[in-house]
Short mmCIF file of C-alpha atoms in Angstrom, two decimals:
data_model
loop_
_atom_site.label_atom_id
_atom_site.label_comp_id
_atom_site.label_asym_id
_atom_site.label_seq_id
_atom_site.Cartn_x
_atom_site.Cartn_y
_atom_site.Cartn_z
CA UNK E 1 43.73 51.96 -178.10
CA UNK E 2 45.29 54.49 -175.68
CA UNK E 3 42.66 56.84 -175.00
CA UNK E 4 40.37 53.23 -174.31
CA UNK E 5 42.81 52.11 -171.79
CA UNK E 6 43.08 55.54 -170.01
CA UNK E 7 39.20 55.48 -170.21
CA UNK E 8 39.29 52.02 -168.33
CA UNK E 9 41.72 53.20 -165.99
CA UNK E 10 40.04 56.29 -164.85
CA UNK E 11 36.52 54.05 -164.29
CA UNK E 12 38.47 51.68 -162.28
CA UNK E 13 40.07 54.31 -160.50
CA UNK E 14 36.52 56.10 -159.50
CA UNK E 15 35.34 52.91 -158.16
CA UNK E 16 38.16 52.04 -156.08
CA UNK E 17 37.36 55.85 -154.79
CA UNK E 18 33.76 55.27 -154.50
CA UNK E 19 34.23 51.99 -152.54
CA UNK E 20 36.84 53.67 -150.29
CA UNK E 21 34.35 56.54 -149.57
CA UNK E 22 31.67 54.07 -148.45
CA UNK E 23 33.82 51.86 -146.15
CA UNK E 24 35.02 55.30 -144.54
CA UNK E 25 31.26 56.11 -143.88
CA UNK E 26 30.40 52.85 -142.19
CA UNK E 27 33.35 53.01 -140.24
CA UNK E 28 33.20 52.42 -136.16
CA UNK E 29 33.37 55.23 -134.11
CA UNK E 30 36.74 56.16 -133.15
CA UNK E 31 38.18 54.61 -129.56
CA UNK E 32 37.84 57.59 -127.72
CA UNK E 33 33.79 57.78 -128.24
CA UNK E 34 33.54 54.39 -126.96
CA UNK E 35 34.05 55.48 -123.29
CA UNK E 36 30.83 57.17 -123.15
CA UNK E 37 27.84 54.77 -122.28
CA UNK E 38 24.64 55.75 -124.26
CA UNK E 39 22.49 57.83 -121.49
CA UNK E 40 20.08 54.79 -121.00
CA UNK E 41 22.76 52.46 -119.95
CA UNK E 42 23.79 54.24 -117.25
CA UNK E 43 20.29 54.34 -115.70
CA UNK E 44 19.90 50.56 -116.57
CA UNK E 45 23.31 49.61 -114.58
CA UNK E 46 21.89 51.66 -111.24
CA UNK E 47 18.74 49.69 -111.45
CA UNK E 48 18.57 46.19 -109.04
CA UNK E 49 15.26 45.36 -108.56
CA UNK E 50 12.78 47.48 -109.29
CA UNK E 51 11.49 51.05 -110.16
CA UNK E 52 10.23 51.63 -106.59
CA UNK E 53 13.35 50.23 -105.08
CA UNK E 54 15.72 52.77 -106.77
CA UNK E 55 13.14 55.54 -105.67
CA UNK E 56 13.45 54.18 -102.37
CA UNK E 57 17.00 54.46 -102.47
CA UNK E 58 17.34 58.12 -103.70
CA UNK E 59 15.23 58.85 -100.58
CA UNK E 60 18.26 57.84 -98.25
CA UNK E 61 20.86 60.00 -100.13
CA UNK E 62 21.11 63.47 -98.38
CA UNK E 63 20.37 65.28 -101.90
CA UNK E 64 19.79 64.75 -105.73
CA UNK E 65 22.57 64.43 -108.09
CA UNK E 66 25.19 63.12 -105.78
CA UNK E 67 28.57 62.17 -107.71
CA UNK E 68 29.13 58.64 -108.07
CA UNK E 69 32.00 59.11 -105.67
CA UNK E 70 29.48 60.69 -102.95
CA UNK E 71 27.22 58.05 -103.39
CA UNK E 72 29.68 55.48 -103.03
CA UNK E 73 30.30 56.91 -99.68
CA UNK E 74 26.99 56.64 -98.60
CA UNK E 75 26.97 52.78 -99.20
CA UNK E 76 24.64 52.32 -102.23
CA UNK E 77 26.72 49.07 -103.13
CA UNK E 78 24.45 49.04 -106.71
CA UNK E 79 25.81 51.77 -107.39
CA UNK E 80 29.49 51.12 -106.99
CA UNK E 81 29.16 48.44 -109.21
CA UNK E 82 27.63 50.54 -111.64
CA UNK E 83 31.29 52.54 -111.52
CA UNK E 84 32.90 49.24 -111.65
CA UNK E 85 30.96 48.60 -114.52
CA UNK E 86 31.60 51.59 -116.05
CA UNK E 87 35.42 51.85 -115.30
CA UNK E 88 35.76 47.78 -116.36
CA UNK E 89 34.50 48.29 -119.80
CA UNK E 90 36.76 51.10 -120.08
CA UNK E 91 39.73 49.30 -119.19
CA UNK E 92 38.94 46.27 -121.55
CA UNK E 93 38.16 48.29 -124.43
CA UNK E 94 34.90 46.98 -125.11
CA UNK E 95 32.27 48.44 -127.69
CA UNK E 96 29.27 48.32 -125.63
CA UNK E 97 26.71 49.02 -128.54
CA UNK E 98 28.07 45.93 -130.40
CA UNK E 99 29.26 43.62 -127.33
CA UNK E 100 26.52 43.88 -124.55
CA UNK E 101 23.42 42.74 -125.86
CA UNK E 102 19.93 44.30 -124.45
CA UNK E 103 19.71 43.10 -121.23
CA UNK E 104 23.23 41.93 -120.62
CA UNK E 105 24.81 44.96 -118.57
CA UNK E 106 21.91 44.69 -116.38
CA UNK E 107 22.82 40.88 -115.51
CA UNK E 108 26.52 42.04 -115.15
CA UNK E 109 25.25 44.21 -112.94
CA UNK E 110 23.29 41.73 -110.53
CA UNK E 111 26.14 39.10 -110.95
CA UNK E 112 28.45 41.92 -109.32
CA UNK E 113 26.17 43.04 -106.76
CA UNK E 114 25.70 39.30 -105.70
CA UNK E 115 29.37 39.84 -104.96
CA UNK E 116 29.68 43.26 -103.72
CA UNK E 117 27.39 42.09 -100.74
CA UNK E 118 30.32 39.48 -100.21
CA UNK E 119 33.13 42.19 -99.61
CA UNK E 120 30.75 44.74 -98.58
CA UNK E 121 31.93 46.67 -95.24
CA UNK E 122 29.04 46.55 -92.41
CA UNK E 123 26.80 49.16 -91.93
CA UNK E 124 26.59 50.27 -88.55
CA UNK E 125 24.58 53.77 -88.88
CA UNK E 126 20.87 52.57 -88.25
CA UNK E 127 17.78 54.13 -87.65
CA UNK E 128 14.91 51.57 -86.48
CA UNK E 129 11.45 52.72 -85.96
CA UNK E 130 9.73 50.72 -83.45
CA UNK E 131 6.62 50.39 -84.12
CA UNK E 132 4.39 48.91 -81.32
CA UNK E 133 3.56 45.39 -81.25
CA UNK E 134 4.74 44.41 -84.63
CA UNK E 135 7.73 42.27 -83.07
CA UNK E 136 9.41 45.16 -83.16
CA UNK E 137 11.16 44.50 -79.55
CA UNK E 138 12.86 41.09 -81.21
CA UNK E 139 14.11 43.08 -84.02
CA UNK E 140 15.31 45.86 -81.22
CA UNK E 141 16.95 43.10 -79.86
CA UNK E 142 19.09 42.36 -83.08
CA UNK E 143 20.55 46.26 -82.65
CA UNK E 144 21.02 46.02 -79.39
CA UNK E 145 23.31 42.91 -79.29
CA UNK E 146 25.15 44.29 -82.49
CA UNK E 147 25.78 47.49 -81.16
CA UNK E 148 26.83 46.36 -77.71
CA UNK E 149 29.29 43.62 -79.45
CA UNK E 150 30.25 46.25 -81.28
CA UNK E 151 30.88 48.89 -79.02
CA UNK E 152 28.61 51.53 -80.80
CA UNK E 153 26.80 54.66 -79.84
CA UNK E 154 22.83 54.81 -79.02
CA UNK E 155 20.51 56.92 -78.59
CA UNK E 156 19.49 56.64 -75.14
CA UNK E 157 17.01 58.19 -72.81
CA UNK E 158 17.83 59.65 -69.72
CA UNK E 159 15.79 57.00 -68.03
CA UNK E 160 13.37 54.31 -68.83
CA UNK E 161 13.62 52.61 -72.32
CA UNK E 162 11.33 55.56 -74.52
CA UNK E 163 12.67 58.63 -76.37
CA UNK E 164 10.16 60.81 -75.68
CA UNK E 165 6.79 58.37 -76.79
CA UNK E 166 3.83 59.48 -77.25
CA UNK E 167 5.44 63.21 -78.03
CA UNK E 168 7.14 63.47 -81.19
CA UNK E 169 10.77 63.10 -80.73
CA UNK E 170 13.29 65.93 -79.49
CA UNK E 171 16.44 66.03 -78.84
CA UNK E 172 15.91 66.47 -75.21
CA UNK E 173 14.59 63.18 -74.60
CA UNK E 174 17.71 62.03 -75.27
CA UNK E 175 21.31 61.84 -73.21
CA UNK E 176 24.20 63.46 -75.51
CA UNK E 177 27.44 61.97 -75.43
CA UNK E 178 30.85 63.90 -75.62
CA UNK E 179 30.99 63.83 -79.57
CA UNK E 180 26.76 64.29 -79.99
CA UNK E 181 27.40 61.41 -82.66
CA UNK E 182 25.64 58.47 -82.82
CA UNK E 183 25.60 55.21 -84.51
CA UNK E 184 21.95 53.22 -83.64
CA UNK E 185 18.59 54.90 -82.96
CA UNK E 186 16.22 51.35 -81.94
CA UNK E 187 14.12 52.84 -79.17
CA UNK E 188 10.48 53.43 -78.78
CA UNK E 189 9.79 56.89 -80.41
CA UNK E 190 7.39 58.80 -82.74
CA UNK E 191 9.38 59.79 -85.37
CA UNK E 192 10.21 63.67 -86.38
CA UNK E 193 12.51 65.47 -88.33
CA UNK E 194 14.41 65.86 -85.46
CA UNK E 195 15.82 62.43 -85.78
CA UNK E 196 17.87 63.05 -88.79
CA UNK E 197 19.21 66.04 -87.44
CA UNK E 198 20.63 63.60 -84.58
CA UNK E 199 21.88 60.60 -86.67
CA UNK E 200 24.78 60.80 -89.43
CA UNK E 201 23.69 61.62 -92.72
CA UNK E 202 24.44 57.62 -94.37
CA UNK E 203 22.30 56.28 -92.02
CA UNK E 204 20.43 53.37 -92.84
CA UNK E 205 16.27 53.73 -91.77
CA UNK E 206 14.23 50.51 -91.19
CA UNK E 207 10.99 49.67 -89.57
CA UNK E 208 8.56 46.83 -89.38
CA UNK E 209 4.68 46.60 -89.96
CA UNK E 210 2.38 43.64 -89.24
CA UNK E 211 -1.46 42.96 -90.12
CA UNK E 212 -3.35 45.36 -88.63
CA UNK E 213 -5.72 43.17 -87.11
CA UNK E 214 -3.13 41.51 -84.77
CA UNK E 215 -1.68 44.85 -84.30
CA UNK E 216 -4.72 46.59 -83.04
CA UNK E 217 -6.04 43.22 -80.90
CA UNK E 218 -2.60 43.04 -78.89
CA UNK E 219 -2.45 46.84 -78.35
CA UNK E 220 -6.08 47.16 -76.99
CA UNK E 221 -4.82 44.07 -74.58
CA UNK E 222 -1.66 44.91 -73.93
CA UNK E 223 -2.11 48.63 -73.12
CA UNK E 224 -5.41 48.01 -70.97
CA UNK E 225 -8.01 50.33 -73.32
CA UNK E 226 -10.36 48.39 -71.38
CA UNK E 227 -9.54 50.57 -68.24
CA UNK E 228 -8.64 53.73 -70.15
CA UNK E 229 -12.64 53.64 -71.48
CA UNK E 230 -14.04 52.53 -67.90
CA UNK E 231 -14.46 49.11 -69.06
CA UNK E 232 -12.16 47.14 -66.74
CA UNK E 233 -11.70 43.48 -67.10
CA UNK E 234 -14.61 43.53 -69.35
CA UNK E 235 -14.38 40.71 -71.76
CA UNK E 236 -16.47 42.04 -74.28
CA UNK E 237 -14.59 45.52 -73.68
CA UNK E 238 -12.80 45.07 -77.53
CA UNK E 239 -15.97 43.97 -79.23
CA UNK E 240 -18.24 46.90 -77.40
CA UNK E 241 -15.60 49.66 -78.35
CA UNK E 242 -15.55 48.42 -82.27
CA UNK E 243 -19.04 48.80 -82.26
CA UNK E 244 -18.99 52.50 -81.32
CA UNK E 245 -15.53 53.32 -82.06
CA UNK E 246 -15.78 57.06 -84.04
CA UNK E 247 -18.15 57.87 -80.52
CA UNK E 248 -15.67 56.63 -77.94
CA UNK E 249 -12.41 57.62 -79.75
CA UNK E 250 -13.99 61.22 -80.11
CA UNK E 251 -14.97 61.30 -76.40
CA UNK E 252 -11.68 59.89 -75.42
CA UNK E 253 -8.65 62.50 -74.12
CA UNK E 254 -6.09 59.85 -74.65
CA UNK E 255 -6.00 58.47 -77.94
CA UNK E 256 -2.57 56.72 -78.58
CA UNK E 257 -2.62 53.29 -79.88
CA UNK E 258 -6.28 53.52 -80.39
CA UNK E 259 -6.53 54.21 -83.96
CA UNK E 260 -4.12 53.88 -86.65
CA UNK E 261 -1.09 52.91 -84.26
CA UNK E 262 1.62 52.15 -87.10
CA UNK E 263 0.86 55.32 -88.83
CA UNK E 264 1.11 57.15 -85.41
CA UNK E 265 4.42 55.97 -84.53
CA UNK E 266 5.76 56.82 -88.04
CA UNK E 267 5.14 60.26 -87.38
CA UNK E 268 1.58 60.78 -89.08
CA UNK E 269 -0.45 63.36 -87.03
CA UNK E 270 -3.75 62.23 -86.21
CA UNK E 271 -5.60 64.94 -87.92
CA UNK E 272 -4.85 63.10 -91.08
CA UNK E 273 -5.77 59.74 -90.37
CA UNK E 274 -9.61 60.50 -91.79
CA UNK E 275 -8.14 61.43 -95.31
CA UNK E 276 -7.07 58.56 -97.62
CA UNK E 277 -5.39 60.76 -99.78
CA UNK E 278 -3.14 62.56 -96.86
CA UNK E 279 -2.49 58.78 -95.80
CA UNK E 280 -1.00 58.15 -99.36
CA UNK E 281 1.04 60.62 -99.60
CA UNK E 282 2.61 59.70 -96.08
CA UNK E 283 3.11 55.96 -97.24
CA UNK E 284 5.34 57.48 -100.14
CA UNK E 285 7.17 59.33 -97.94
CA UNK E 286 7.73 56.28 -96.08
CA UNK E 287 8.92 54.23 -99.27
CA UNK E 288 11.14 57.01 -99.81
CA UNK E 289 12.42 57.17 -96.44
CA UNK E 290 13.40 53.41 -95.21
CA UNK E 291 15.61 51.13 -97.19
CA UNK E 292 13.59 48.39 -95.62
CA UNK E 293 10.41 47.74 -94.27
CA UNK E 294 10.23 44.61 -92.90
CA UNK E 295 6.78 42.87 -92.67
CA UNK E 296 5.65 40.17 -89.57
CA UNK E 297 4.15 38.07 -91.54
CA UNK E 298 7.39 37.32 -93.23
CA UNK E 299 10.13 37.62 -90.74
CA UNK E 300 12.62 35.23 -91.53
CA UNK E 301 12.44 36.71 -95.10
CA UNK E 302 12.84 40.34 -93.56
CA UNK E 303 15.85 39.30 -91.60
CA UNK E 304 17.63 37.83 -94.51
CA UNK E 305 16.98 41.41 -96.13
CA UNK E 306 18.00 43.18 -93.21
CA UNK E 307 21.29 40.86 -92.92
CA UNK E 308 22.28 41.81 -96.93
CA UNK E 309 21.11 45.32 -96.33
CA UNK E 310 23.48 45.88 -93.42
CA UNK E 311 26.04 43.63 -94.69
CA UNK E 312 26.24 41.68 -91.48
CA UNK E 313 26.51 37.98 -90.75
CA UNK E 314 23.46 35.48 -90.34
CA UNK E 315 24.86 34.84 -86.52
CA UNK E 316 24.05 38.59 -86.09
CA UNK E 317 20.44 38.42 -86.94
CA UNK E 318 19.70 35.04 -85.44
CA UNK E 319 17.14 36.30 -82.84
CA UNK E 320 14.52 34.52 -80.46
CA UNK E 321 11.10 35.92 -80.58
CA UNK E 322 10.51 38.38 -77.29
CA UNK E 323 7.65 39.64 -75.25
CA UNK E 324 5.16 37.64 -76.55
CA UNK E 325 1.91 37.02 -75.11
CA UNK E 326 0.63 33.68 -73.66
CA UNK E 327 -2.77 32.10 -75.17
CA UNK E 328 -4.53 33.58 -72.26
CA UNK E 329 -3.81 37.04 -73.13
CA UNK E 330 -4.97 36.97 -76.76
CA UNK E 331 -8.69 37.89 -77.75
CA UNK E 332 -10.27 35.62 -80.08
CA UNK E 333 -11.84 37.48 -82.86
CA UNK E 334 -14.52 36.46 -85.21
CA UNK E 335 -14.33 37.68 -88.78
CA UNK E 336 -16.78 40.38 -88.23
CA UNK E 337 -14.55 41.68 -85.62
CA UNK E 338 -11.30 41.68 -87.89
CA UNK E 339 -13.29 43.80 -90.44
CA UNK E 340 -14.56 46.03 -87.96
CA UNK E 341 -10.82 46.22 -87.11
CA UNK E 342 -9.70 46.90 -90.54
CA UNK E 343 -12.28 49.47 -90.94
CA UNK E 344 -11.35 51.34 -88.45
CA UNK E 345 -7.52 51.14 -88.82
CA UNK E 346 -8.11 52.15 -92.85
CA UNK E 347 -4.52 53.89 -92.77
CA UNK E 348 -2.84 51.07 -91.18
CA UNK E 349 -4.28 48.74 -93.71
CA UNK E 350 -3.00 51.11 -96.70
CA UNK E 351 0.20 51.40 -94.70
CA UNK E 352 0.01 47.48 -94.64
CA UNK E 353 -1.07 46.46 -97.94
CA UNK E 354 1.64 48.76 -99.61
CA UNK E 355 4.73 47.34 -98.06
CA UNK E 356 3.53 43.71 -98.03
CA UNK E 357 2.97 44.26 -101.96
CA UNK E 358 6.81 45.67 -101.72
CA UNK E 359 8.26 42.84 -99.56
CA UNK E 360 6.33 40.39 -102.14
CA UNK E 361 8.15 42.09 -105.20
CA UNK E 362 11.45 41.94 -103.37
CA UNK E 363 11.38 38.51 -102.27
CA UNK E 364 10.80 37.53 -106.03
CA UNK E 365 13.09 39.80 -107.26
CA UNK E 366 15.76 38.03 -104.50
CA UNK E 367 14.98 34.73 -106.02
CA UNK E 368 11.94 32.43 -104.43
CA UNK E 369 14.14 29.24 -103.88
CA UNK E 370 17.26 31.72 -103.02
CA UNK E 371 15.07 32.66 -100.04
CA UNK E 372 13.89 29.74 -98.92
CA UNK E 373 17.86 28.48 -98.72
CA UNK E 374 18.71 31.17 -96.75
CA UNK E 375 15.82 30.93 -94.40
CA UNK E 376 16.31 27.28 -94.11
CA UNK E 377 19.94 27.68 -92.54
CA UNK E 378 19.03 30.98 -90.48
CA UNK E 379 16.66 28.43 -89.02
CA UNK E 380 19.00 26.18 -88.65
CA UNK E 381 21.56 28.62 -86.79
CA UNK E 382 18.41 29.72 -84.46
CA UNK E 383 17.88 26.17 -83.55
CA UNK E 384 21.07 25.29 -82.99
CA UNK E 385 21.55 28.57 -80.44
CA UNK E 386 18.03 27.83 -78.69
CA UNK E 387 19.47 24.32 -78.04
CA UNK E 388 22.57 25.48 -76.32
CA UNK E 389 20.83 28.43 -74.30
CA UNK E 390 17.47 27.60 -74.01
CA UNK E 391 15.61 25.33 -71.33
CA UNK E 392 12.34 26.75 -71.77
CA UNK E 393 10.45 30.19 -73.54
CA UNK E 394 6.92 29.49 -72.09
CA UNK E 395 7.94 30.24 -68.50
CA UNK E 396 5.98 32.66 -65.88
CA UNK E 397 7.33 35.74 -65.37
CA UNK E 398 8.73 34.55 -61.61
CA UNK E 399 10.54 31.70 -62.91
CA UNK E 400 12.08 33.67 -65.74
CA UNK E 401 15.80 34.37 -66.14
CA UNK E 402 15.08 37.92 -66.46
CA UNK E 403 11.74 39.46 -64.75
CA UNK E 404 9.93 40.68 -67.74
CA UNK E 405 7.65 43.71 -67.07
CA UNK E 406 3.70 42.76 -68.05
CA UNK E 407 0.39 44.98 -67.47
CA UNK E 408 -2.23 43.78 -65.29
CA UNK E 409 -3.76 41.05 -65.78
CA UNK E 410 -1.57 40.63 -68.95
CA UNK E 411 0.68 37.67 -68.73
CA UNK E 412 3.84 37.32 -71.00
CA UNK E 413 6.50 34.15 -71.74
CA UNK E 414 9.47 34.23 -70.21
CA UNK E 415 12.84 32.52 -71.10
CA UNK E 416 14.69 30.13 -68.56
CA UNK E 417 18.48 29.39 -69.42
CA UNK E 418 20.02 25.80 -69.17
CA UNK E 419 21.76 25.84 -65.84
CA UNK E 420 25.18 25.42 -67.38
CA UNK E 421 24.54 28.67 -69.62
CA UNK E 422 24.14 30.63 -66.92
CA UNK E 423 25.93 33.76 -66.78
CA UNK E 424 26.92 33.18 -70.70
CA UNK E 425 26.98 36.52 -71.91
CA UNK E 426 25.94 35.61 -75.54
CA UNK E 427 23.03 33.59 -74.52
CA UNK E 428 21.88 36.20 -71.91
CA UNK E 429 21.95 39.12 -74.46
CA UNK E 430 19.41 36.77 -76.81
CA UNK E 431 16.54 36.56 -74.05
CA UNK E 432 17.80 40.02 -72.26
CA UNK E 433 14.32 42.47 -72.21
CA UNK E 434 14.19 45.93 -73.64
CA UNK E 435 14.27 47.85 -70.10
CA UNK E 436 17.09 45.76 -68.70
CA UNK E 437 19.15 45.84 -72.01
CA UNK E 438 18.39 49.74 -72.07
CA UNK E 439 19.78 50.14 -68.58
CA UNK E 440 22.64 48.35 -69.02
CA UNK E 441 23.46 50.31 -72.54
CA UNK E 442 23.30 53.05 -70.39
CA UNK E 443 25.73 52.24 -67.75
CA UNK E 444 28.20 51.58 -70.35
CA UNK E 445 27.85 54.72 -72.33
CA UNK E 446 27.27 57.33 -69.59
CA UNK E 447 29.03 55.72 -66.44
CA UNK E 448 28.90 58.55 -64.00
CA UNK E 449 24.66 59.39 -64.82
CA UNK E 450 22.39 59.98 -62.52
CA UNK E 451 19.15 58.95 -64.39
CA UNK E 452 16.74 61.21 -61.97
CA UNK E 453 19.22 64.23 -61.96
CA UNK E 454 19.50 63.81 -65.86
CA UNK E 455 15.55 64.05 -66.36
CA UNK E 456 14.82 67.19 -64.51
CA UNK E 457 17.83 69.19 -66.12
CA UNK E 458 16.36 68.28 -69.59
CA UNK E 459 12.86 69.15 -67.76
CA UNK E 460 11.52 65.64 -68.98
CA UNK E 461 8.68 63.98 -67.02
CA UNK E 462 9.71 61.45 -64.28
CA UNK E 463 8.08 58.15 -64.69
CA UNK E 464 6.08 57.34 -61.44
CA UNK E 465 6.92 53.59 -61.76
CA UNK E 466 10.49 52.76 -61.71
CA UNK E 467 12.03 48.93 -62.98
CA UNK E 468 14.47 47.67 -60.73
#
């Protein structure tokens, strides 16, 4: 009996030890391992909308592989959210692999990103590449007003309103302040790598594109290409050019605005225009460089994205359309002419189609219904200000509150303020033409400046015509 009892106790003991062994084998990892996120979790936390946008964000950082703290310094709000998530999960002692279902951390990041946008700090270092005939004068007015209101430093030309255009931007094209530190770059120029040398490292780069057909028609009329091509005032000048574009282009010395004008303004060499591979390579570079490429055909949606990117208010991005042509200065195009323009400006077409797709994806990720609500609010605030300030936005040049510049034979709409708003700075700044606004900012930043002397000292060509 004793032997049998001992045998039973031995079997029970072995069974208990075996159970204990299995319990220890399937035990959860010690707490100090729980603070380490799996490598793929960190990447998901940093994704906001799409793989393309993540790549675009990387393009604006000074260098790859920055620490979390450095990325926070450079204003990537979603990076802040990812860091906050990790710290929050550590503090709460949550087992990420058990407590978070697949995709849950991503949803948490999106929710916290929305909160972060409401509590973020306004971004004040901005470069806006002002592409001609894309609605860029309207967008520029937003930056001029904001910078003036907050006493920011602009990169300004010594005279006029161009920063060396159509030449590539160089430092000699600008006025230098005492500290040589600037917040906003938003005047016409041709992009060059000198711009990042002037602007702070955390500068946000923005530009705008428009349907190439509309851009080219507007540029041809506004810049009087008929005169340049010895077809002055010929109503068929645009059609004649399109019928023999390559031959005329090759024989013309001044090719500015005459082919792929948006690519030209963004700094692409004319020699690259005929290579689709090179154009696509440049577009990839632009995708990384620009945090936002606005699209004129989705202008209000672009303004909402601009507001959120810069952490500004809706009031900051309320704007009236400036520098618009009257109907008698717009050429009606046949479908064949439109296609000819697309074929001739095929580089701009590739550029536009890429960023049109990009903004569509961005709006989808933003939420169509949410975007519609934001646009409705923007329209309401715009209408309120319009009714407060504006008597008409279709006056002739002579009747306008400000004397807008217009090329010979081209008629530009002018604004007239309501009498009770004459002298109202807020209303005036909404309709102030670029040339006048630039002169006022130049006087403000450089009160002792003598424009012509500065231009001669910098060896900048003095324009033959001065706007009073």
